[in-house]
Amino acid sequence: MSTIPIYPTAISTVFPLNATPYFSTFATPCAFISVSYFRSSICCSAACARAFSSSAEEPFSAFSSITIPGSVETVEDDVFQNCTAMTSATLEPGVKSIGEYVFRDCKKLTSIKIGDGIQHIGSNAFLNTGWRNAQPKGVLYIDHCLIGRKDTYPKNLEIREGTRIIADLALWGCIDMTSVTIPDSMEYIGNAAFGQCRSLTSLTIPNGVKSLGYEAFSQLEKIKSVVIPDSVTSMGFAAFQGCTALESVTLPNKLEQIEERMFNACSSLKSVEIPDSVTEIGKKAFCDCTAFEYVKFGSGMTYVDELAFSGCTALTDVYYNGTETQRNEKFPASAIGTDNDALENATWHFIPGDEIAIEATVEFGSGVSYKGTTPYVIANGSAQTPEIIVKDESGTPIDPQYYDAVFLENTNAGTAYVNVTFKNGYSGTAQAWFKIYLPAT
């Protein structure tokens, strides 16, 4: 049986049949009408874009069938476009990804088999094939893959049991779809798979899903909460961008990076807890989350890109899962990109432990007078809380975010006290007193 070998090169290029010197032994390449396998000893992992399409080399339009073995992990965009004689295609289990428009305009292609190893199917991979043209209207499946839809779709979609993967743009723009049930068998949800399904009111992502493509659930304007299961280890950029009704989200504990624009313009989102596994947050990840009140950073955080929290006008508190010392070592202020004023102006909170002991003195500022060295105020019937200035051993004022001050016995005439207790990475106490005198008669 005639075969089409692929020459292994550093850039994984597919060579035409009459290439030299490797193909010099093939005297009549135009006579090849069947492709049964790719050379099993090749080390390349990708088929080159448009290599077999009729626009690349005329002989390839004569293919009637092709089997892509597991040694080829990726088939790039347009590779078999317009192979007008092709009737069958088989992707063996090792093939992980096929690009967009791979089999477009293969009008005689009616038999398609996709192996269990597939993890990504590009948009319109089977557009205008004989197989697709013969399908009835509705949601389209090949084996365990949801490929897309043909014209119509149900308002209440129950994805077929056993489905493992949803192709890119498969259900994009189903604006009248109000509910979807995703089976437990699901593993991979493609790019923009549910983008602009504006009428969906709820979303349940089953445990077992491994990845969400970019813009996978963008502009779902009615969902209010989403729990992303711990099985998810990667999410593409803008996965939930523009989900304007989203109020709460739970992130998976194995996620390492929050890509750019992940929750951009989720204007109802009130808070988020970043798991310890996350090390970086991308540009505009939470930009214009105008209802954001607080964020919790995990201990693994090392970098926040520019504009990540821009426009978070309601953000007042940041909680860090570690001591202040740990934060300064792993995630200093310099690791926060520009235009993140909301983070910089918020009150930061840290957990106790590894605190720095500090010895301090308390001095009085405005509102206190002195008789000799005795500080005093005049009683007025209300609690007296004069300004205090807390200084470290070197005489440097300490920021009030690092201590609490409590006034005692500070209403009636006599001796009043102020007790200072340090926090947020510091330990220790300090005290001062002042007199309260009755007004002169």
Short mmCIF file of N, CA and C in Angstrom, two decimals, residues 240-242 258-269 281-292 305-313 339-340 342:
data_model
loop_
_atom_site.label_atom_id
_atom_site.label_comp_id
_atom_site.label_asym_id
_atom_site.label_seq_id
_atom_site.Cartn_x
_atom_site.Cartn_y
_atom_site.Cartn_z
N PHE A 240 -13.83 33.93 31.82
CA PHE A 240 -15.11 34.38 32.36
C PHE A 240 -15.29 35.89 32.18
N GLN A 241 -14.63 36.45 31.22
CA GLN A 241 -14.72 37.90 30.99
C GLN A 241 -16.16 38.31 30.68
N GLY A 242 -16.57 39.42 31.29
CA GLY A 242 -17.87 39.99 30.97
C GLY A 242 -19.06 39.25 31.55
N ILE A 258 -3.38 32.73 36.81
CA ILE A 258 -4.63 33.34 36.38
C ILE A 258 -4.30 34.21 35.17
N GLU A 259 -4.76 33.79 34.02
CA GLU A 259 -4.39 34.44 32.77
C GLU A 259 -5.01 35.83 32.66
N GLU A 260 -4.53 36.58 31.70
CA GLU A 260 -5.01 37.95 31.53
C GLU A 260 -6.50 37.98 31.20
N ARG A 261 -7.17 38.99 31.72
CA ARG A 261 -8.59 39.26 31.50
C ARG A 261 -9.49 38.12 31.96
N MET A 262 -9.02 37.27 32.85
CA MET A 262 -9.79 36.10 33.27
C MET A 262 -11.19 36.48 33.75
N PHE A 263 -11.27 37.50 34.62
CA PHE A 263 -12.56 37.95 35.15
C PHE A 263 -12.78 39.44 34.85
N ASN A 264 -12.21 39.91 33.79
CA ASN A 264 -12.33 41.31 33.42
C ASN A 264 -13.81 41.70 33.27
N ALA A 265 -14.17 42.84 33.86
CA ALA A 265 -15.51 43.40 33.74
C ALA A 265 -16.59 42.52 34.35
N CYS A 266 -16.22 41.70 35.33
CA CYS A 266 -17.23 40.98 36.12
C CYS A 266 -17.68 41.94 37.21
N SER A 267 -18.56 42.83 36.87
CA SER A 267 -18.85 44.01 37.69
C SER A 267 -19.62 43.71 38.96
N SER A 268 -20.14 42.48 39.12
CA SER A 268 -20.85 42.12 40.36
C SER A 268 -20.02 41.26 41.29
N LEU A 269 -18.82 40.87 40.87
CA LEU A 269 -17.97 39.99 41.67
C LEU A 269 -17.49 40.73 42.91
N ILE A 281 -0.69 36.48 38.40
CA ILE A 281 -1.98 36.98 37.92
C ILE A 281 -1.71 37.88 36.73
N GLY A 282 -2.38 37.62 35.62
CA GLY A 282 -2.10 38.32 34.38
C GLY A 282 -2.74 39.69 34.27
N LYS A 283 -2.39 40.37 33.20
CA LYS A 283 -2.86 41.73 32.94
C LYS A 283 -4.39 41.78 32.85
N LYS A 284 -4.97 42.74 33.53
CA LYS A 284 -6.41 42.99 33.51
C LYS A 284 -7.24 41.80 33.99
N ALA A 285 -6.64 40.91 34.77
CA ALA A 285 -7.36 39.71 35.19
C ALA A 285 -8.65 40.02 35.94
N PHE A 286 -8.62 41.06 36.79
CA PHE A 286 -9.80 41.47 37.55
C PHE A 286 -10.13 42.94 37.29
N CYS A 287 -9.73 43.43 36.17
CA CYS A 287 -9.94 44.84 35.84
C CYS A 287 -11.44 45.16 35.79
N ASP A 288 -11.80 46.30 36.36
CA ASP A 288 -13.19 46.79 36.34
C ASP A 288 -14.16 45.85 37.05
N CYS A 289 -13.67 45.13 38.05
CA CYS A 289 -14.57 44.41 38.96
C CYS A 289 -14.98 45.43 40.02
N THR A 290 -15.92 46.25 39.69
CA THR A 290 -16.21 47.44 40.48
C THR A 290 -16.88 47.14 41.82
N ALA A 291 -17.39 45.93 42.01
CA ALA A 291 -18.01 45.57 43.29
C ALA A 291 -17.03 44.86 44.23
N PHE A 292 -15.82 44.67 43.77
CA PHE A 292 -14.80 43.95 44.53
C PHE A 292 -14.55 44.63 45.88
N ASP A 305 0.46 41.32 37.38
CA ASP A 305 0.78 42.14 36.21
C ASP A 305 0.03 43.47 36.26
N GLU A 306 0.43 44.37 35.38
CA GLU A 306 -0.16 45.70 35.33
C GLU A 306 -1.67 45.61 35.04
N LEU A 307 -2.40 46.53 35.63
CA LEU A 307 -3.83 46.69 35.40
C LEU A 307 -4.67 45.52 35.89
N ALA A 308 -4.05 44.57 36.61
CA ALA A 308 -4.79 43.38 37.03
C ALA A 308 -6.00 43.74 37.88
N PHE A 309 -5.86 44.77 38.74
CA PHE A 309 -6.96 45.19 39.62
C PHE A 309 -7.35 46.64 39.36
N SER A 310 -7.07 47.11 38.17
CA SER A 310 -7.44 48.48 37.81
C SER A 310 -8.96 48.62 37.79
N GLY A 311 -9.45 49.72 38.31
CA GLY A 311 -10.88 49.97 38.30
C GLY A 311 -11.66 49.25 39.38
N CYS A 312 -10.96 48.60 40.31
CA CYS A 312 -11.64 47.94 41.45
C CYS A 312 -11.86 48.99 42.53
N THR A 313 -12.80 49.85 42.30
CA THR A 313 -12.96 51.05 43.12
C THR A 313 -13.48 50.77 44.52
N ASP A 339 -0.51 50.61 37.73
CA ASP A 339 -1.96 50.80 37.62
C ASP A 339 -2.74 49.77 38.41
N ASN A 340 -2.24 49.48 39.60
CA ASN A 340 -2.96 48.63 40.55
C ASN A 340 -3.15 49.40 41.86
N ALA A 342 -5.69 50.12 43.53
CA ALA A 342 -6.62 49.51 44.49
C ALA A 342 -5.88 48.62 45.47
#
